[in-house]
Coordinates of C-alpha atoms in Angstrom, one line a residue:
M1 CA 8.7 -7.0 -14.6
E2 CA 8.5 -9.0 -11.3
R3 CA 5.3 -8.2 -9.5
G4 CA 6.2 -6.4 -6.3
S5 CA 9.4 -4.7 -7.9
Q6 CA 8.3 -1.2 -6.8
E7 CA 8.8 -2.3 -3.2
R8 CA 12.3 -3.0 -3.5
E9 CA 15.1 -0.4 -2.8
L10 CA 16.6 0.8 -6.0
S11 CA 20.4 1.6 -6.5
G12 CA 22.0 3.1 -9.6
Y13 CA 25.6 2.3 -10.7
D14 CA 27.8 3.0 -13.8
V15 CA 28.4 -0.6 -14.0
V16 CA 26.8 -3.7 -12.4
I17 CA 28.7 -7.0 -12.6
V18 CA 27.0 -10.3 -11.8
G19 CA 29.4 -12.9 -10.6
A20 CA 32.5 -12.3 -8.2
G21 CA 34.6 -14.9 -9.9
P22 CA 37.9 -14.1 -11.7
A23 CA 36.3 -12.5 -14.7
G24 CA 34.1 -10.3 -12.6
L25 CA 36.9 -9.3 -10.2
F26 CA 39.4 -8.4 -12.8
A27 CA 36.8 -6.3 -14.8
A28 CA 36.2 -4.4 -11.5
L29 CA 39.9 -3.9 -10.8
E30 CA 40.0 -2.0 -14.1
L31 CA 37.0 0.0 -13.6
M32 CA 36.9 1.0 -9.9
K33 CA 39.0 4.1 -10.3
T34 CA 36.6 5.8 -12.8
H35 CA 33.1 4.1 -12.4
K36 CA 30.8 3.5 -9.7
V37 CA 30.7 -0.5 -9.7
A38 CA 28.6 -3.0 -7.8
I39 CA 29.2 -6.8 -7.8
L40 CA 26.4 -9.2 -7.3
D41 CA 26.9 -12.6 -6.4
A42 CA 24.5 -15.5 -5.1
G43 CA 27.1 -17.0 -2.9
K44 CA 29.1 -15.7 0.3
P45 CA 32.3 -13.7 0.7
L46 CA 35.5 -15.5 0.6
V47 CA 36.2 -15.4 4.3
R48 CA 32.6 -16.9 5.1
K49 CA 32.7 -19.6 2.5
S50 CA 33.0 -23.2 3.9
C51 CA 32.2 -26.5 2.4
P52 CA 30.4 -28.9 4.7
L53 CA 32.3 -31.9 3.1
M54 CA 35.5 -30.4 4.7
T55 CA 33.8 -29.9 8.1
E56 CA 30.9 -32.3 8.5
K57 CA 32.1 -35.0 5.9
F58 CA 28.8 -34.8 3.9
C59 CA 27.3 -32.7 1.2
T60 CA 24.4 -30.5 2.3
N61 CA 23.7 -29.2 -1.4
C62 CA 24.1 -25.5 -0.3
K63 CA 21.6 -23.2 -1.8
P64 CA 21.1 -21.0 -3.9
V65 CA 24.8 -22.0 -5.1
C66 CA 27.3 -24.4 -4.3
H67 CA 29.8 -22.9 -1.7
I68 CA 32.8 -24.4 -3.8
M69 CA 31.5 -23.1 -7.1
G70 CA 29.9 -19.9 -6.2
G71 CA 30.6 -16.8 -3.9
F72 CA 33.5 -14.4 -3.9
G73 CA 36.4 -15.8 -6.0
G74 CA 34.4 -18.9 -7.3
A75 CA 36.2 -22.2 -6.8
Q76 CA 39.5 -20.9 -8.1
F77 CA 40.2 -18.5 -5.2
F78 CA 38.5 -21.0 -2.6
Q79 CA 40.2 -24.3 -3.6
G80 CA 43.3 -23.2 -5.5
T81 CA 43.8 -23.3 -9.2
K82 CA 46.2 -23.8 -12.1
L83 CA 47.1 -20.8 -14.0
A84 CA 47.6 -21.8 -17.6
R85 CA 49.2 -19.7 -20.3
Y86 CA 49.0 -20.0 -24.1
P87 CA 48.6 -22.2 -25.9
A88 CA 46.1 -23.2 -23.4
G89 CA 42.9 -21.3 -24.1
R90 CA 43.6 -20.7 -27.8
A91 CA 40.2 -19.0 -28.2
M92 CA 41.5 -16.0 -26.5
L93 CA 43.1 -15.2 -29.8
D94 CA 39.5 -14.2 -31.0
F95 CA 39.7 -11.3 -28.6
V96 CA 43.3 -10.0 -29.0
N97 CA 45.2 -9.2 -32.2
K98 CA 48.1 -11.6 -31.9
V99 CA 50.0 -14.0 -29.7
D100 CA 52.5 -11.5 -28.4
E101 CA 49.4 -9.2 -27.3
L102 CA 48.1 -12.2 -25.3
E103 CA 51.4 -13.1 -23.9
N104 CA 51.9 -9.6 -22.7
L105 CA 48.3 -9.5 -21.1
Y106 CA 49.2 -12.8 -19.3
D107 CA 52.4 -11.2 -18.1
E108 CA 50.5 -8.3 -16.6
I109 CA 48.0 -10.6 -14.8
D110 CA 50.9 -12.7 -13.4
K111 CA 52.5 -9.4 -11.9
R112 CA 49.3 -8.5 -10.5
L113 CA 48.8 -11.7 -8.9
E114 CA 52.3 -11.6 -7.6
S115 CA 51.5 -8.3 -6.0
Y116 CA 49.0 -10.0 -3.8
G117 CA 51.4 -12.8 -2.9
K118 CA 51.6 -15.4 -5.9
F119 CA 54.9 -17.0 -6.3
S120 CA 56.8 -16.4 -9.5
R121 CA 55.8 -18.9 -12.4
P122 CA 58.3 -21.7 -12.5
I123 CA 59.9 -22.8 -15.8
P124 CA 60.2 -26.6 -16.1
D125 CA 63.5 -28.5 -17.2
P126 CA 63.4 -28.7 -20.9
E127 CA 65.2 -32.0 -21.1
K128 CA 62.5 -33.7 -18.8
L129 CA 59.7 -32.1 -20.7
A130 CA 61.2 -33.3 -24.2
Q131 CA 61.4 -36.8 -22.6
L132 CA 57.8 -36.9 -21.5
Q133 CA 56.8 -35.6 -24.8
S134 CA 58.9 -38.5 -26.4
D135 CA 57.4 -41.1 -24.2
C136 CA 54.0 -40.2 -25.1
E137 CA 54.4 -40.0 -28.8
N138 CA 56.2 -43.4 -28.7
L139 CA 53.0 -44.8 -27.3
G140 CA 50.8 -43.2 -30.2
L141 CA 49.5 -40.6 -27.7
G142 CA 49.0 -36.8 -28.5
F143 CA 51.0 -34.6 -26.2
R144 CA 50.1 -31.0 -25.7
Y145 CA 52.3 -28.7 -23.4
Y146 CA 51.5 -25.2 -21.9
N147 CA 52.9 -23.5 -18.7
S148 CA 50.5 -24.2 -16.0
Q149 CA 51.3 -23.0 -12.5
K150 CA 49.9 -24.7 -9.5
V151 CA 48.5 -22.2 -7.0
S152 CA 47.4 -23.7 -3.8
R153 CA 44.3 -23.1 -1.7
S154 CA 46.0 -21.0 1.0
E155 CA 47.8 -19.1 -1.8
M156 CA 44.6 -18.4 -3.7
N157 CA 42.8 -17.3 -0.5
S158 CA 45.5 -14.8 0.3
I159 CA 45.4 -13.4 -3.2
G160 CA 41.5 -13.4 -3.1
N161 CA 41.6 -11.5 0.2
G162 CA 44.0 -8.9 -1.2
I163 CA 41.8 -8.3 -4.3
W164 CA 38.7 -7.8 -2.0
E165 CA 40.7 -5.2 0.1
E166 CA 41.7 -3.4 -3.0
L167 CA 38.3 -3.2 -4.5
H168 CA 36.7 -2.3 -1.1
K169 CA 39.2 0.6 -0.8
G170 CA 38.4 1.6 -4.3
G171 CA 34.8 1.9 -3.7
V172 CA 33.2 -1.0 -5.3
D173 CA 30.0 -2.3 -3.5
F174 CA 29.6 -6.0 -2.9
Y175 CA 26.1 -7.6 -2.7
E176 CA 26.4 -11.2 -1.3
K177 CA 23.7 -13.7 -1.3
S178 CA 22.1 -11.8 -4.1
L179 CA 20.8 -14.1 -6.7
V180 CA 19.7 -12.0 -9.8
S181 CA 16.4 -13.4 -10.9
Q182 CA 15.6 -11.1 -13.8
I183 CA 17.4 -8.6 -16.0
E184 CA 15.4 -6.2 -18.1
K185 CA 16.4 -3.7 -20.8
I186 CA 14.5 -0.5 -20.2
N187 CA 15.4 2.1 -22.8
S188 CA 19.1 2.7 -22.4
H189 CA 19.4 1.2 -19.0
F190 CA 19.3 -2.3 -17.5
L191 CA 17.1 -3.2 -14.4
L192 CA 18.4 -6.2 -12.4
T193 CA 16.1 -7.7 -9.8
T194 CA 17.1 -9.7 -6.7
K195 CA 15.0 -10.8 -3.8
R196 CA 15.7 -7.6 -1.7
K197 CA 16.9 -5.0 -4.1
Q198 CA 16.9 -3.6 -7.7
F199 CA 20.0 -2.2 -9.6
L200 CA 20.0 0.3 -12.4
S201 CA 23.0 0.6 -14.8
P202 CA 23.7 1.4 -18.4
I203 CA 26.4 -1.4 -18.4
V204 CA 26.2 -5.0 -17.1
I205 CA 28.9 -7.5 -17.1
L206 CA 27.6 -11.1 -16.8
A207 CA 30.5 -13.1 -15.2
L208 CA 28.5 -16.1 -14.1
G209 CA 31.4 -18.6 -14.2
R210 CA 30.8 -22.2 -14.9
V211 CA 28.2 -22.5 -12.0
G212 CA 26.0 -19.8 -13.5
A213 CA 26.6 -20.6 -17.2
R214 CA 23.4 -22.3 -17.5
S215 CA 21.4 -19.5 -16.3
M216 CA 22.4 -17.8 -19.5
V217 CA 19.7 -19.6 -21.4
G218 CA 17.0 -17.8 -19.2
F219 CA 18.7 -14.4 -19.4
A220 CA 19.4 -14.7 -23.0
D221 CA 15.8 -15.6 -23.9
A222 CA 14.2 -12.7 -22.0
L223 CA 16.6 -10.1 -23.2
G224 CA 17.0 -11.3 -26.7
L225 CA 20.7 -12.2 -26.6
E226 CA 21.9 -14.1 -29.5
Y227 CA 23.6 -17.4 -28.9
E228 CA 24.3 -20.8 -30.5
A229 CA 21.9 -23.4 -29.2
I230 CA 23.0 -26.1 -27.0
S231 CA 23.9 -29.0 -29.2
P232 CA 24.3 -32.9 -28.6
E233 CA 27.0 -33.0 -31.4
E234 CA 29.8 -33.8 -28.8
I235 CA 29.8 -34.8 -25.1
E236 CA 32.6 -36.0 -22.8
I237 CA 32.0 -38.6 -20.0
G238 CA 34.6 -40.2 -17.7
I239 CA 36.1 -40.7 -14.5
R240 CA 38.8 -39.3 -11.9
I241 CA 41.3 -41.7 -10.6
E242 CA 42.9 -40.9 -7.1
T243 CA 46.5 -42.4 -6.4
P244 CA 49.2 -42.0 -3.9
Y245 CA 51.1 -38.9 -4.7
H246 CA 54.2 -40.6 -5.8
V247 CA 52.7 -41.9 -9.0
F248 CA 52.9 -38.2 -10.2
D249 CA 56.4 -37.5 -8.8
Q250 CA 58.2 -37.8 -12.1
I251 CA 56.1 -35.2 -13.8
D252 CA 55.6 -32.8 -11.0
G253 CA 56.8 -29.5 -12.1
V254 CA 57.3 -30.9 -15.7
H255 CA 53.8 -30.6 -16.9
N256 CA 51.4 -29.6 -14.0
D257 CA 48.0 -30.1 -16.2
L258 CA 48.9 -33.2 -18.2
K259 CA 47.1 -33.2 -21.6
V260 CA 47.4 -36.5 -23.2
T261 CA 45.1 -37.7 -25.9
K262 CA 44.3 -40.9 -27.8
D263 CA 42.6 -40.4 -31.1
L264 CA 39.8 -43.1 -31.7
G265 CA 38.9 -42.0 -35.2
E266 CA 35.0 -41.9 -35.7
Q267 CA 34.7 -43.2 -32.0
G268 CA 36.1 -39.9 -30.7
V269 CA 39.0 -39.2 -28.5
L270 CA 40.4 -40.0 -25.1
K271 CA 41.9 -37.3 -23.1
T272 CA 43.4 -36.6 -19.6
F273 CA 42.8 -33.3 -17.7
C274 CA 42.7 -31.6 -14.5
Q275 CA 45.8 -33.1 -12.8
E276 CA 46.0 -32.4 -9.2
Y277 CA 49.4 -33.3 -7.4
R278 CA 49.0 -33.6 -3.8
G279 CA 45.4 -32.5 -4.1
F280 CA 42.0 -33.5 -3.0
L281 CA 38.9 -34.3 -4.8
T282 CA 35.6 -32.9 -3.7
K283 CA 31.9 -33.2 -4.7
C284 CA 30.4 -30.1 -6.1
C285 CA 26.8 -29.4 -7.3
Y286 CA 25.3 -27.3 -10.0
N287 CA 22.3 -27.2 -12.2
L288 CA 22.7 -29.4 -15.3
Y289 CA 19.6 -28.3 -16.9
K290 CA 16.9 -25.9 -15.6
E291 CA 16.3 -26.8 -11.8
D292 CA 17.9 -30.3 -11.9
S293 CA 20.7 -30.4 -9.5
F294 CA 23.5 -32.8 -10.1
S295 CA 26.8 -33.8 -8.3
T296 CA 30.0 -33.9 -10.0
I297 CA 33.6 -34.1 -9.1
D298 CA 36.1 -31.2 -8.9
G299 CA 39.8 -31.3 -7.8
Y300 CA 41.6 -28.8 -5.7
I301 CA 45.2 -28.1 -5.0
L302 CA 46.4 -28.4 -1.4
G303 CA 50.1 -29.5 -1.6
T304 CA 52.3 -27.0 -3.0
H305 CA 55.4 -25.5 -1.4
D306 CA 53.6 -23.3 1.2
V307 CA 51.8 -26.0 3.0
E308 CA 53.1 -27.4 6.0
P309 CA 54.2 -31.1 5.8
E310 CA 51.8 -32.4 8.4
T311 CA 48.8 -31.0 6.5
R312 CA 50.0 -32.1 3.2
S313 CA 47.9 -34.3 1.1
E314 CA 49.2 -37.8 0.4
V315 CA 47.2 -38.3 -2.8
S316 CA 47.1 -36.9 -6.3
N317 CA 44.3 -37.3 -8.9
L318 CA 43.7 -37.1 -12.7
G319 CA 40.8 -36.8 -14.9
I320 CA 40.1 -39.1 -17.9
H321 CA 37.1 -38.4 -20.5
H322 CA 36.0 -40.0 -23.6
G323 CA 34.6 -37.3 -26.1
F324 CA 32.2 -38.6 -28.6
K325 CA 29.2 -37.8 -30.8
P326 CA 26.3 -39.4 -29.1
T327 CA 23.5 -41.1 -31.2
G328 CA 20.8 -39.9 -28.9
T329 CA 19.4 -36.5 -27.9
L330 CA 21.1 -34.2 -25.5
Q331 CA 18.3 -34.9 -23.0
E332 CA 19.2 -38.6 -23.2
S333 CA 22.7 -37.6 -22.4
Y334 CA 21.3 -35.7 -19.3
E335 CA 19.6 -38.8 -18.3
M336 CA 22.8 -41.0 -18.3
V337 CA 24.3 -38.5 -16.0
R338 CA 21.3 -38.3 -13.9
R339 CA 21.4 -42.1 -13.3
I340 CA 24.9 -41.8 -12.0
S341 CA 23.9 -39.0 -9.6
A342 CA 20.7 -40.5 -8.5
K343 CA 21.5 -40.3 -5.0
K344 CA 22.8 -36.8 -5.3
Q345 CA 26.3 -37.9 -4.6
P346 CA 29.2 -39.3 -6.7
I347 CA 30.2 -43.0 -6.9
F348 CA 33.4 -44.7 -6.4
Q349 CA 35.1 -48.2 -6.4
S350 CA 38.7 -49.5 -6.3
M351 CA 40.5 -49.5 -9.6
K352 CA 40.7 -53.2 -9.3
G353 CA 36.8 -53.2 -9.3
F354 CA 36.5 -50.8 -12.1
L355 CA 38.8 -52.8 -14.4
K356 CA 37.1 -56.1 -13.6
G357 CA 33.5 -54.7 -13.5
V358 CA 32.8 -55.5 -9.8
V359 CA 32.0 -53.5 -6.8
D360 CA 35.1 -53.3 -4.6
G361 CA 36.2 -51.0 -2.0
G362 CA 39.7 -52.3 -1.3
F363 CA 41.6 -49.0 -1.3
S364 CA 45.3 -48.4 -0.9
V365 CA 44.8 -44.8 -0.1
E366 CA 42.2 -42.9 2.0
P367 CA 39.5 -41.5 -0.1
S368 CA 39.9 -37.7 0.0
M369 CA 36.2 -37.4 -0.8
P370 CA 34.2 -39.4 1.7
D371 CA 30.7 -38.5 0.5
A372 CA 30.3 -41.1 -2.3
E373 CA 28.6 -44.2 -2.7
L374 CA 30.3 -47.4 -3.2
E375 CA 29.1 -48.7 -6.5
D376 CA 30.3 -50.4 -10.0
I377 CA 30.9 -47.4 -12.4
N378 CA 30.7 -49.7 -15.4
K379 CA 27.0 -50.0 -14.9
F380 CA 26.5 -46.3 -15.6
L381 CA 29.1 -45.5 -18.3
P382 CA 28.4 -46.4 -22.1
I383 CA 29.9 -49.7 -22.8
Y384 CA 32.3 -48.6 -25.2
S385 CA 33.4 -45.6 -23.2
A386 CA 34.2 -47.9 -20.3
K387 CA 36.2 -50.2 -22.4
V388 CA 38.5 -47.5 -24.1
I389 CA 39.0 -45.8 -20.8
K390 CA 40.2 -49.1 -19.2
D391 CA 42.6 -49.6 -22.2
F392 CA 43.7 -45.8 -22.0
I393 CA 44.7 -46.4 -18.1
Y394 CA 46.7 -49.4 -19.0
T395 CA 48.6 -47.1 -21.7
L396 CA 49.0 -44.3 -19.3
D397 CA 50.7 -46.8 -16.8
K398 CA 53.6 -46.8 -19.1
I399 CA 54.4 -43.1 -18.5
L400 CA 52.8 -43.0 -15.0
P401 CA 53.6 -46.2 -13.5
G402 CA 51.2 -47.1 -10.8
I403 CA 48.1 -45.4 -12.1
S404 CA 46.5 -48.8 -13.0
D405 CA 47.3 -50.2 -9.5
G406 CA 44.4 -52.1 -8.2
G407 CA 44.2 -49.9 -4.9
N408 CA 43.8 -46.7 -6.5
I409 CA 40.3 -45.1 -6.4
V410 CA 38.1 -44.4 -9.3
Y411 CA 35.3 -41.8 -9.1
A412 CA 32.3 -40.9 -11.3
P413 CA 30.5 -38.9 -12.7
S414 CA 32.7 -36.5 -14.5
F415 CA 31.3 -34.9 -17.7
E416 CA 31.1 -32.1 -20.1
L417 CA 27.8 -32.0 -21.8
G418 CA 28.4 -28.7 -23.8
A419 CA 26.9 -25.3 -23.2
I420 CA 25.6 -22.4 -25.2
K421 CA 27.9 -20.2 -26.9
M422 CA 27.1 -16.6 -26.7
K423 CA 27.4 -14.5 -29.9
I424 CA 29.8 -11.7 -28.7
S425 CA 32.1 -9.2 -30.2
S426 CA 35.9 -9.2 -30.0
E427 CA 35.4 -7.0 -27.0
F428 CA 33.0 -9.6 -25.1
E429 CA 30.0 -7.3 -25.9
S430 CA 26.7 -9.0 -26.7
N431 CA 24.4 -8.0 -29.5
I432 CA 22.7 -5.6 -27.0
S433 CA 24.8 -2.5 -26.4
G434 CA 26.3 -2.3 -23.0
L435 CA 25.8 -6.1 -21.9
Y436 CA 29.1 -7.8 -21.8
I437 CA 29.6 -11.6 -21.1
G438 CA 33.1 -12.8 -19.7
G439 CA 34.6 -15.9 -18.4
D440 CA 33.2 -19.3 -18.7
A441 CA 29.7 -18.1 -19.1
A442 CA 30.3 -16.8 -22.7
G443 CA 31.1 -20.4 -23.8
H444 CA 34.1 -19.5 -25.7
I445 CA 36.8 -20.0 -23.2
R446 CA 37.7 -22.1 -20.1
G447 CA 40.2 -21.4 -17.2
S448 CA 41.4 -19.0 -14.5
M449 CA 43.8 -17.1 -16.5
Q450 CA 41.5 -16.8 -19.3
A451 CA 38.7 -15.6 -17.2
M452 CA 40.9 -13.0 -15.8
A453 CA 42.1 -11.9 -19.0
S454 CA 38.5 -11.5 -20.3
G455 CA 37.5 -9.4 -17.4
T456 CA 40.6 -7.3 -17.9
L457 CA 39.6 -6.7 -21.6
I458 CA 36.0 -6.0 -20.9
G459 CA 37.0 -3.3 -18.4
R460 CA 39.5 -1.7 -20.7
H461 CA 37.0 -1.6 -23.6
I462 CA 34.4 0.1 -21.3
L463 CA 36.9 2.7 -20.3
R464 CA 37.7 3.5 -23.9
K465 CA 34.0 3.4 -24.9
K466 CA 32.4 5.4 -22.1
K467 CA 35.4 7.8 -21.3
G468 CA 34.4 11.1 -20.2
K469 CA 30.6 10.2 -19.9
N470 CA 28.6 10.4 -16.7
L471 CA 26.8 7.1 -16.5
V472 CA 25.2 6.9 -12.9
P473 CA 21.5 7.0 -13.6
N474 CA 19.1 9.0 -11.7
V475 CA 17.2 6.4 -9.9
N476 CA 14.5 9.0 -8.3
C477 CA 13.3 9.6 -11.9
F478 CA 13.6 6.0 -12.9
A479 CA 11.7 4.9 -9.9
Q480 CA 8.9 7.1 -10.8
V481 CA 8.8 5.5 -14.3
L482 CA 8.7 2.1 -12.8
Q483 CA 5.4 2.9 -11.0
F484 CA 3.6 3.4 -14.2

């Protein structure tokens, strides 16, 4: 137990949720009518979140958590998101009985979001979709489709404010700027410690999101949570490409999260991801390992139908990764990313410069992310990765004419170095009874829709398991115990 813990105010709850992202919020929506719920988050409320990159044009490495990644709603409710349905997030089938059940759950989530102002989910033209798939397959590319709805920043802001109002009226207590430093299991309860307060509850939901996922190692080791260790078996490294928006005109509304792959055999796989039509790129920071802070690149959606023409983005972007089995250790992979991020900011160059291996800033579009260093990305990527990514860009130009144009902008780093996978039940409950892990932090699923689904399922399992029980702990009695 942390020294001085007896000086902190102690509050008791039926359920304490750590993380106010999609998973945590949707768990609270299920539980608020029958349980006394607290949500703790290291960041700020949505209405007070602001990124210095948008206002001051440079990153200040916000502490204790990036304002984009952390705080109420996480990145999704702050920047906008894509809501991808099955077959995206196939791992969700480990937590529901069958596809129909998962589709029904997604229907519920869509309807709930629509009640806060989300537009109905559009259905693409099947002929255009079939043509896009045929074009990819004729080039020897793998093609994967799922319905992915673009929801803009302003739309998600409005939805987030609606959820906050409902939870607030439902009696949920929010604790902002409350970084949880320690979680202890004491008899049948959990004691959570922040700088100013302690919280006591028989049920804890860890919904830390991507930004907090790496804190799971410390919590897991301290509590005895079971997990699969971080493994260097496969990593992904790559780039983001920013282009004039018209490059993506032909697939806008057909596939809003283009997933195209190129199988390289034993050398891994190339893949596209995170397509942002009329969106911006921004820097975000999170701890890659322990206390090391790294910058990476994230995209957000600005330009859907609810944005005024004069404020629309004139650019779109797409990510490309090379996934492969590294020959070295995971720590060596960290070092590779650390070199790219040595100045705590991303690097960029023109497409012409990237393809030729020279530093060049002759951009045909205005960079949407100004806080980047002009540098040759080829110096930092593995030689083979740089080569196959360039070849992939030329191939993609045959289905997205203009993506290889010399004036486009190439950014780095973009990476996935793996994370721990928590051992959880089909109800998202850990090996310690009463402790649940949802969303990205569990290491099983990714995506906004999937995080919301996990929170919903966790809430419903708690309702079934604890029905009729009085859960709120007697903090006065417990405080006396803590003094000994």
